[in-house]
Tab-separated table of C-alpha atoms in Angstrom:
chain	number	residue	atom	x	y	z
A	1	MET	CA	1.614	-69.419	-18.015
A	2	PRO	CA	-1.086	-66.787	-18.244
A	3	ALA	CA	-3.150	-66.690	-21.416
A	4	GLY	CA	-5.897	-64.465	-22.719
A	5	ASP	CA	-7.320	-63.012	-25.853
A	6	GLU	CA	-5.250	-59.893	-25.254
A	7	GLY	CA	-2.074	-61.967	-25.366
A	8	ASN	CA	0.320	-62.566	-22.519
A	9	THR	CA	0.633	-59.527	-20.298
A	10	MET	CA	4.008	-59.210	-18.618
A	11	LEU	CA	4.241	-59.042	-14.872
A	12	THR	CA	6.880	-56.311	-14.848
A	13	PHE	CA	8.532	-55.251	-11.583
A	14	PRO	CA	8.058	-53.245	-9.473
A	15	LEU	CA	4.563	-54.750	-9.594
A	16	LEU	CA	1.377	-53.581	-7.927
A	17	ILE	CA	-0.793	-56.464	-6.746
A	18	GLY	CA	-4.368	-55.934	-5.654
A	19	ASP	CA	-7.364	-57.861	-4.354
A	20	ILE	CA	-10.407	-55.787	-5.337
A	21	GLY	CA	-13.539	-56.863	-3.475
A	22	GLY	CA	-17.087	-55.646	-3.222
A	23	THR	CA	-16.520	-54.361	0.327
A	24	THR	CA	-12.747	-54.126	0.817
A	25	SER	CA	-9.803	-53.646	-1.542
A	26	ARG	CA	-6.191	-54.463	-0.709
A	27	PHE	CA	-2.995	-53.413	-2.458
A	28	ALA	CA	0.724	-54.081	-2.054
A	29	LEU	CA	3.954	-53.744	-4.019
A	30	LEU	CA	6.379	-56.431	-5.157
A	31	SER	CA	9.869	-55.056	-5.747
A	32	GLY	CA	11.060	-58.070	-7.763
A	33	GLN	CA	10.419	-61.695	-8.652
A	34	GLY	CA	10.282	-63.748	-5.470
A	35	ALA	CA	10.361	-60.674	-3.225
A	36	PRO	CA	7.871	-60.572	-0.357
A	37	PRO	CA	4.978	-58.128	-0.675
A	38	SER	CA	5.226	-54.744	0.982
A	39	ARG	CA	2.876	-53.954	3.818
A	40	LEU	CA	-0.762	-53.838	2.765
A	41	SER	CA	-2.871	-50.813	2.043
A	42	VAL	CA	-6.433	-51.821	2.960
A	43	MET	CA	-9.455	-49.651	2.266
A	44	ALA	CA	-13.211	-49.752	1.911
A	45	THR	CA	-14.038	-50.048	-1.788
A	46	ALA	CA	-16.868	-47.529	-1.401
A	47	ARG	CA	-14.421	-44.846	-0.164
A	48	HIS	CA	-13.262	-44.162	-3.721
A	49	ALA	CA	-15.190	-43.422	-6.894
A	50	THR	CA	-12.938	-45.452	-9.192
A	51	PRO	CA	-10.248	-48.138	-8.984
A	52	SER	CA	-7.641	-45.623	-10.175
A	53	ASP	CA	-8.528	-43.299	-7.283
A	54	ALA	CA	-8.134	-46.196	-4.840
A	55	ILE	CA	-4.798	-47.232	-6.307
A	56	ARG	CA	-3.468	-43.661	-6.123
A	57	ALA	CA	-4.448	-43.544	-2.442
A	58	ALA	CA	-2.811	-46.920	-1.840
A	59	LEU	CA	0.435	-45.894	-3.530
A	60	ALA	CA	0.530	-42.690	-1.499
A	61	ALA	CA	0.191	-44.746	1.682
A	62	LEU	CA	2.729	-47.384	0.617
A	63	ARG	CA	5.366	-44.810	-0.405
A	64	GLY	CA	7.372	-47.367	-2.308
A	65	GLU	CA	8.944	-47.324	-5.737
A	66	ALA	CA	6.390	-46.498	-8.415
A	67	PRO	CA	5.032	-49.698	-10.005
A	68	ARG	CA	5.551	-50.420	-13.681
A	69	ALA	CA	2.653	-52.876	-13.977
A	70	ALA	CA	-0.356	-54.172	-12.042
A	71	PHE	CA	-1.757	-57.650	-11.394
A	72	LEU	CA	-5.262	-57.438	-9.953
A	73	GLY	CA	-7.720	-60.016	-8.634
A	74	VAL	CA	-11.249	-58.753	-9.190
A	75	ALA	CA	-14.472	-59.902	-7.516
A	76	GLY	CA	-16.488	-60.273	-10.697
A	77	ARG	CA	-16.762	-62.217	-13.911
A	78	VAL	CA	-13.455	-61.640	-15.698
A	79	ASP	CA	-14.105	-62.353	-19.373
A	80	GLY	CA	-12.376	-59.330	-20.877
A	81	PRO	CA	-10.190	-56.348	-19.988
A	82	VAL	CA	-13.180	-54.435	-18.584
A	83	VAL	CA	-14.860	-55.972	-15.517
A	84	ARG	CA	-17.853	-54.766	-13.525
A	85	LEU	CA	-17.723	-55.760	-9.853
A	86	THR	CA	-20.626	-58.057	-9.006
A	87	ASN	CA	-21.463	-56.466	-5.651
A	88	ALA	CA	-20.151	-52.896	-5.982
A	89	PRO	CA	-20.503	-50.118	-8.593
A	90	TRP	CA	-16.866	-50.042	-9.751
A	91	VAL	CA	-15.910	-50.837	-13.322
A	92	VAL	CA	-12.337	-52.167	-13.443
A	93	ASN	CA	-10.972	-51.124	-16.845
A	94	ALA	CA	-7.423	-52.382	-17.380
A	95	ALA	CA	-6.607	-49.805	-20.063
A	96	GLN	CA	-8.000	-46.920	-18.021
A	97	ILE	CA	-6.014	-47.956	-14.941
A	98	GLY	CA	-2.866	-48.364	-17.012
A	99	MET	CA	-3.167	-44.941	-18.602
A	100	ASP	CA	-4.246	-43.217	-15.369
A	101	LEU	CA	-1.266	-44.623	-13.465
A	102	GLY	CA	1.313	-44.565	-16.271
A	103	LEU	CA	1.818	-48.337	-16.205
A	104	SER	CA	3.228	-50.571	-18.922
A	105	ALA	CA	0.684	-53.379	-18.387
A	106	VAL	CA	-2.362	-54.309	-16.304
A	107	SER	CA	-3.536	-57.922	-15.877
A	108	LEU	CA	-6.921	-58.933	-14.456
A	109	VAL	CA	-8.007	-62.291	-13.008
A	110	ASN	CA	-10.988	-63.439	-10.981
A	111	ASP	CA	-10.247	-62.899	-7.297
A	112	TYR	CA	-10.390	-66.615	-6.427
A	113	VAL	CA	-7.751	-67.573	-9.026
A	114	PRO	CA	-4.880	-66.500	-6.709
A	115	VAL	CA	-6.543	-68.227	-3.753
A	116	ALA	CA	-6.626	-71.452	-5.789
A	117	ALA	CA	-2.964	-70.939	-6.729
A	118	LEU	CA	-2.021	-70.873	-3.060
A	119	LEU	CA	-3.570	-74.257	-2.186
A	120	PRO	CA	-0.718	-76.602	-3.256
A	121	SER	CA	1.687	-74.729	-0.993
A	122	LEU	CA	-0.488	-75.233	2.089
A	123	ASP	CA	-0.379	-78.294	4.318
A	124	ARG	CA	-1.630	-79.245	7.730
A	125	GLU	CA	1.773	-78.556	9.295
A	126	SER	CA	1.962	-75.002	8.001
A	127	THR	CA	1.817	-72.702	10.986
A	128	GLY	CA	-1.307	-70.591	10.810
A	129	ALA	CA	-2.217	-71.807	7.321
A	130	LEU	CA	-4.930	-74.474	7.657
A	131	VAL	CA	-7.401	-75.871	10.160
A	132	HIS	CA	-9.215	-79.150	9.521
A	133	VAL	CA	-13.008	-79.095	9.559
A	134	GLY	CA	-14.182	-82.606	10.308
A	135	PRO	CA	-11.817	-85.603	10.400
A	136	ALA	CA	-8.084	-85.052	10.009
A	137	LEU	CA	-7.822	-86.935	6.743
A	138	ARG	CA	-4.563	-87.608	4.942
A	139	LEU	CA	-3.746	-85.093	2.259
A	140	VAL	CA	-3.527	-86.602	-1.234
A	141	GLN	CA	-2.620	-85.216	-4.629
A	142	GLY	CA	-5.601	-84.244	-6.719
A	143	ASN	CA	-7.920	-81.460	-7.717
A	144	ARG	CA	-8.576	-78.845	-5.062
A	145	ILE	CA	-11.374	-76.307	-4.633
A	146	ALA	CA	-11.142	-72.900	-2.951
A	147	LEU	CA	-14.415	-71.237	-2.021
A	148	GLY	CA	-15.634	-68.719	0.468
A	149	PRO	CA	-18.579	-66.573	1.499
A	150	GLY	CA	-17.960	-62.847	1.774
A	151	THR	CA	-19.828	-59.948	0.216
A	152	GLY	CA	-20.715	-62.596	-2.384
A	153	LEU	CA	-19.416	-66.131	-2.821
A	154	GLY	CA	-16.262	-66.943	-4.761
A	155	ALA	CA	-14.933	-70.284	-5.944
A	156	ALA	CA	-12.104	-71.596	-8.134
A	157	ALA	CA	-10.393	-74.903	-8.798
A	158	CYS	CA	-6.708	-75.814	-8.764
A	159	ILE	CA	-6.108	-78.790	-11.061
A	160	PRO	CA	-2.653	-80.409	-11.401
A	161	VAL	CA	-1.580	-80.890	-15.013
A	162	GLN	CA	1.805	-82.629	-15.215
A	163	GLU	CA	4.198	-80.244	-13.442
A	164	ARG	CA	1.899	-77.236	-13.470
A	165	PHE	CA	-1.450	-76.163	-12.044
A	166	TRP	CA	-4.476	-75.139	-14.062
A	167	LEU	CA	-6.456	-72.461	-12.194
A	168	GLN	CA	-10.130	-72.485	-13.187
A	169	PRO	CA	-12.352	-69.642	-11.960
A	170	THR	CA	-16.096	-70.177	-11.597
A	171	GLU	CA	-19.256	-68.168	-11.052
A	172	ALA	CA	-20.625	-70.927	-8.819
A	173	GLY	CA	-22.083	-68.358	-6.443
A	174	HIS	CA	-24.684	-67.535	-9.075
A	175	MET	CA	-25.961	-71.075	-9.594
A	176	ALA	CA	-29.558	-71.654	-8.485
A	177	PHE	CA	-29.819	-73.097	-4.972
A	178	GLY	CA	-32.873	-74.964	-3.724
A	179	ALA	CA	-34.242	-76.548	-0.565
A	180	CYS	CA	-33.517	-80.227	0.147
A	181	ASP	CA	-35.194	-81.125	3.456
A	182	SER	CA	-38.207	-80.136	5.539
A	183	GLU	CA	-36.349	-77.413	7.444
A	184	GLU	CA	-35.143	-75.805	4.240
A	185	LEU	CA	-38.520	-76.240	2.506
A	186	ALA	CA	-40.168	-74.317	5.347
A	187	THR	CA	-37.502	-71.590	5.224
A	188	TRP	CA	-37.034	-71.050	1.485
A	189	PRO	CA	-40.292	-69.164	0.745
A	190	ARG	CA	-39.400	-66.673	3.485
A	191	ILE	CA	-35.946	-65.751	2.164
A	192	GLU	CA	-35.651	-62.225	0.752
A	193	ARG	CA	-34.500	-62.564	-2.830
A	194	ALA	CA	-31.654	-60.438	-4.108
A	195	GLY	CA	-32.903	-60.970	-7.683
A	196	ALA	CA	-35.406	-63.061	-9.576
A	197	ARG	CA	-34.231	-66.314	-7.978
A	198	ILE	CA	-32.409	-67.746	-5.005
A	199	ALA	CA	-28.800	-68.296	-6.003
A	200	VAL	CA	-26.021	-69.761	-3.874
A	201	GLU	CA	-24.731	-66.387	-2.696
A	202	THR	CA	-28.274	-65.259	-1.830
A	203	VAL	CA	-27.834	-67.354	1.317
A	204	LEU	CA	-24.112	-68.226	1.408
A	205	SER	CA	-22.591	-64.771	1.864
A	206	GLY	CA	-22.441	-62.141	4.579
A	207	PRO	CA	-25.749	-60.573	3.477
A	208	GLY	CA	-27.064	-64.117	2.981
A	209	LEU	CA	-26.569	-64.955	6.666
A	210	VAL	CA	-28.706	-61.928	7.577
A	211	ARG	CA	-31.373	-63.097	5.078
A	212	LEU	CA	-31.364	-66.543	6.681
A	213	TYR	CA	-31.724	-64.986	10.136
A	214	ARG	CA	-34.798	-63.044	9.068
A	215	ALA	CA	-36.246	-66.034	7.213
A	216	VAL	CA	-35.855	-68.353	10.224
A	217	ALA	CA	-37.555	-65.749	12.416
A	218	ARG	CA	-40.480	-65.521	9.981
A	219	ARG	CA	-40.704	-69.307	9.788
A	220	GLU	CA	-40.978	-69.505	13.570
A	221	GLY	CA	-43.458	-66.616	13.775
A	222	ARG	CA	-40.953	-64.654	15.845
A	223	GLU	CA	-39.912	-61.039	15.797
A	224	PRO	CA	-36.148	-60.979	15.052
A	225	LEU	CA	-33.814	-58.756	16.993
A	226	HIS	CA	-32.484	-55.825	15.014
A	227	LEU	CA	-29.394	-57.616	13.766
A	228	LEU	CA	-28.330	-55.912	10.554
A	229	THR	CA	-24.878	-57.370	9.844
A	230	PRO	CA	-23.431	-60.881	9.706
A	231	ALA	CA	-21.085	-60.003	12.569
A	232	GLU	CA	-24.097	-59.152	14.754
A	233	VAL	CA	-25.832	-62.434	13.881
A	234	ILE	CA	-22.664	-64.407	14.666
A	235	ALA	CA	-22.154	-62.559	17.957
A	236	ALA	CA	-25.744	-63.252	19.007
A	237	ALA	CA	-25.403	-66.921	18.049
A	238	SER	CA	-22.033	-67.293	19.795
A	239	SER	CA	-23.353	-65.852	23.052
A	240	GLU	CA	-26.491	-68.023	22.816
A	241	ARG	CA	-28.630	-64.993	23.620
A	242	ASP	CA	-30.739	-65.374	20.487
A	243	GLU	CA	-31.906	-68.863	19.522
A	244	ILE	CA	-33.045	-67.605	16.120
A	245	ALA	CA	-29.488	-66.403	15.388
A	246	SER	CA	-28.092	-69.759	16.552
A	247	GLU	CA	-30.487	-71.654	14.291
A	248	ALA	CA	-29.750	-69.386	11.332
A	249	LEU	CA	-25.987	-69.809	11.745
A	250	GLY	CA	-26.420	-73.578	12.014
A	251	LEU	CA	-28.477	-73.591	8.810
A	252	PHE	CA	-25.832	-71.434	7.120
A	253	PHE	CA	-23.098	-73.944	8.010
A	254	SER	CA	-25.223	-76.866	6.812
A	255	LEU	CA	-25.928	-75.166	3.471
A	256	LEU	CA	-22.237	-74.308	3.132
A	257	GLY	CA	-21.378	-77.975	3.650
A	258	ARG	CA	-23.907	-79.066	1.048
A	259	PHE	CA	-22.607	-76.594	-1.515
A	260	ALA	CA	-18.961	-77.447	-0.767
A	261	GLY	CA	-19.789	-81.101	-1.328
A	262	ASP	CA	-21.496	-80.274	-4.619
A	263	MET	CA	-18.360	-78.452	-5.768
A	264	ALA	CA	-16.201	-81.397	-4.708
A	265	LEU	CA	-18.359	-83.703	-6.828
A	266	ALA	CA	-18.341	-81.329	-9.804
A	267	PHE	CA	-14.536	-81.026	-9.847
A	268	ASN	CA	-13.628	-84.462	-8.446
A	269	ALA	CA	-11.775	-82.627	-5.683
A	270	SER	CA	-9.924	-85.546	-4.103
A	271	GLY	CA	-7.270	-83.063	-2.951
A	272	GLY	CA	-9.723	-81.275	-0.694
A	273	VAL	CA	-12.049	-78.321	-0.340
A	274	TYR	CA	-10.544	-75.191	1.220
A	275	LEU	CA	-12.785	-72.533	2.751
A	276	ALA	CA	-11.117	-69.157	2.383
A	277	SER	CA	-12.891	-66.006	3.472
A	278	GLY	CA	-12.392	-63.238	5.977
A	279	ILE	CA	-14.912	-64.383	8.574
A	280	LEU	CA	-14.596	-68.187	8.726
A	281	PRO	CA	-11.164	-68.314	10.456
A	282	ARG	CA	-12.701	-66.371	13.352
A	283	ILE	CA	-15.535	-68.884	13.836
A	284	VAL	CA	-13.858	-72.140	12.826
A	285	GLY	CA	-14.717	-73.683	16.200
A	286	LEU	CA	-18.425	-73.116	15.627
A	287	LEU	CA	-18.116	-74.423	12.081
A	288	ASP	CA	-16.381	-77.616	13.215
A	289	LYS	CA	-19.174	-78.344	15.731
A	290	SER	CA	-21.913	-77.747	13.167
A	291	ARG	CA	-23.600	-79.981	10.594
A	292	PHE	CA	-21.170	-78.765	7.918
A	293	ARG	CA	-19.319	-82.042	7.504
A	294	GLN	CA	-22.484	-84.154	7.719
A	295	ALA	CA	-24.030	-82.109	4.902
A	296	PHE	CA	-20.777	-82.261	2.921
A	297	GLU	CA	-20.704	-86.072	2.967
A	298	ARG	CA	-24.447	-86.650	2.411
A	299	LYS	CA	-24.147	-87.282	-1.347
A	300	ASP	CA	-25.907	-90.575	-2.055
A	301	PRO	CA	-24.586	-92.783	-3.691
A	302	PHE	CA	-21.077	-91.365	-3.078
A	303	GLU	CA	-20.983	-90.982	0.714
A	304	SER	CA	-17.909	-93.218	1.069
A	305	ALA	CA	-16.004	-91.201	-1.539
A	306	MET	CA	-17.019	-87.909	0.102
A	307	ALA	CA	-15.881	-89.178	3.496
A	308	ARG	CA	-12.331	-89.415	2.096
A	309	ILE	CA	-12.182	-85.782	0.908
A	310	PRO	CA	-10.623	-83.430	3.486
A	311	THR	CA	-12.108	-80.030	4.244
A	312	PHE	CA	-10.200	-77.074	5.660
A	313	VAL	CA	-10.486	-73.468	6.671
A	314	VAL	CA	-7.587	-71.401	5.309
A	315	THR	CA	-6.289	-69.329	8.195
A	316	GLN	CA	-3.309	-67.809	6.400
A	317	PRO	CA	-3.818	-64.046	6.397
A	318	GLU	CA	-4.759	-62.477	3.048
A	319	PRO	CA	-4.726	-65.644	0.916
A	320	ALA	CA	-5.590	-63.786	-2.317
A	321	MET	CA	-2.675	-61.386	-1.893
A	322	ALA	CA	-0.336	-64.266	-1.038
A	323	GLY	CA	-1.545	-66.095	-4.139
A	324	LEU	CA	-0.991	-63.090	-6.400
A	325	ALA	CA	2.577	-62.809	-5.098
A	326	LEU	CA	3.099	-66.546	-5.617
A	327	ILE	CA	1.922	-66.401	-9.241
A	328	ALA	CA	4.017	-63.308	-9.952
A	329	GLY	CA	7.069	-65.046	-8.516
A	330	ALA	CA	6.664	-68.229	-10.579
A	331	PRO	CA	4.164	-67.631	-13.411
A	332	ASP	CA	5.319	-70.689	-15.366
A	333	ARG	CA	3.991	-72.965	-12.607
A	334	PHE	CA	0.418	-71.979	-13.417
A	335	VAL	CA	-1.977	-72.007	-16.359
A	336	PHE	CA	-4.841	-69.563	-16.066
A	337	GLN	CA	-6.947	-67.120	-18.034
A	338	THR	CA	-6.093	-63.461	-17.721
A	339	TYR	CA	-7.219	-60.371	-19.580
A	340	GLY	CA	-5.572	-57.006	-19.651
A	341	TRP	CA	-3.912	-54.147	-21.411
A	342	SER	CA	-0.363	-53.261	-22.310
A	343	ALA	CA	1.122	-49.990	-23.490
A	344	ALA	CA	2.946	-51.831	-26.262
A	345	GLY	CA	-0.323	-53.288	-27.543
A	346	ALA	CA	-1.987	-49.903	-27.446
A	347	SER	CA	0.671	-48.189	-29.527
């Protein structure tokens, strides 16, 4: 069941669900418990000045029954009913959204909490849900990790507790991240820092891939092509027309494997590590041929234990939205921290 210092906030239907990211925000409506989500309204976060403006635009496009409550995954540190997005200027204020939209309640969770909630329902036979990266290991019960590079890097754990699942968000993308071998040691001083230090998402994110591309070019004394977006770097690497892009993408995959292995060690993730982000399903073939799995398992003295942990790319469309709908349909299956606002509490 959800819990927070604001008390339990009811997921009242019709319910608006939303995945609010630094680059893109998605919204849908749930008409009732167990009902499938409506079609999505997808928009660039920067198109609207406030979350309430974006939600109004989404509701106008969806043209469904007016929601009575909202359940929102937010790409930021959710430790209260007011959340500042990490990589965008929005402030997501549950009370403000509730009053602006005339809702009875608004609940906020970290955006990777619903992704973690989805993991137990996925298996290797699910059509379009999972692709193995590395060996096709047998799935076992145990702790699972969801993580993924996007505008930043998100991560959360799904931990079975008796008949329920504890969903633990993290800010793992903001942990310090250092060099571990000669290639990385030669590259690290040339990485453009987003802040005072190099954190995980400095390199393991969409902007991070571009930083790695520029850093590899500087390391090699080369003039990089004018590749300004991660999609451009990936396209150049895929076509093999730019060896710097190919090397940068290979380094990105290796670092992703190392970090994923660190998270598996930290959470004892015998149930697997699941990579869930918008771009990885489109390049899973390149990922599978990379040094990702080698870096994942290289955890002396626990290589044999790491070799037994499966790794996947989640290919189910919109995993955060699917997870929000899953939680709303069966909230008693999950234990997680949520913060929010309710009209009853405000009166």
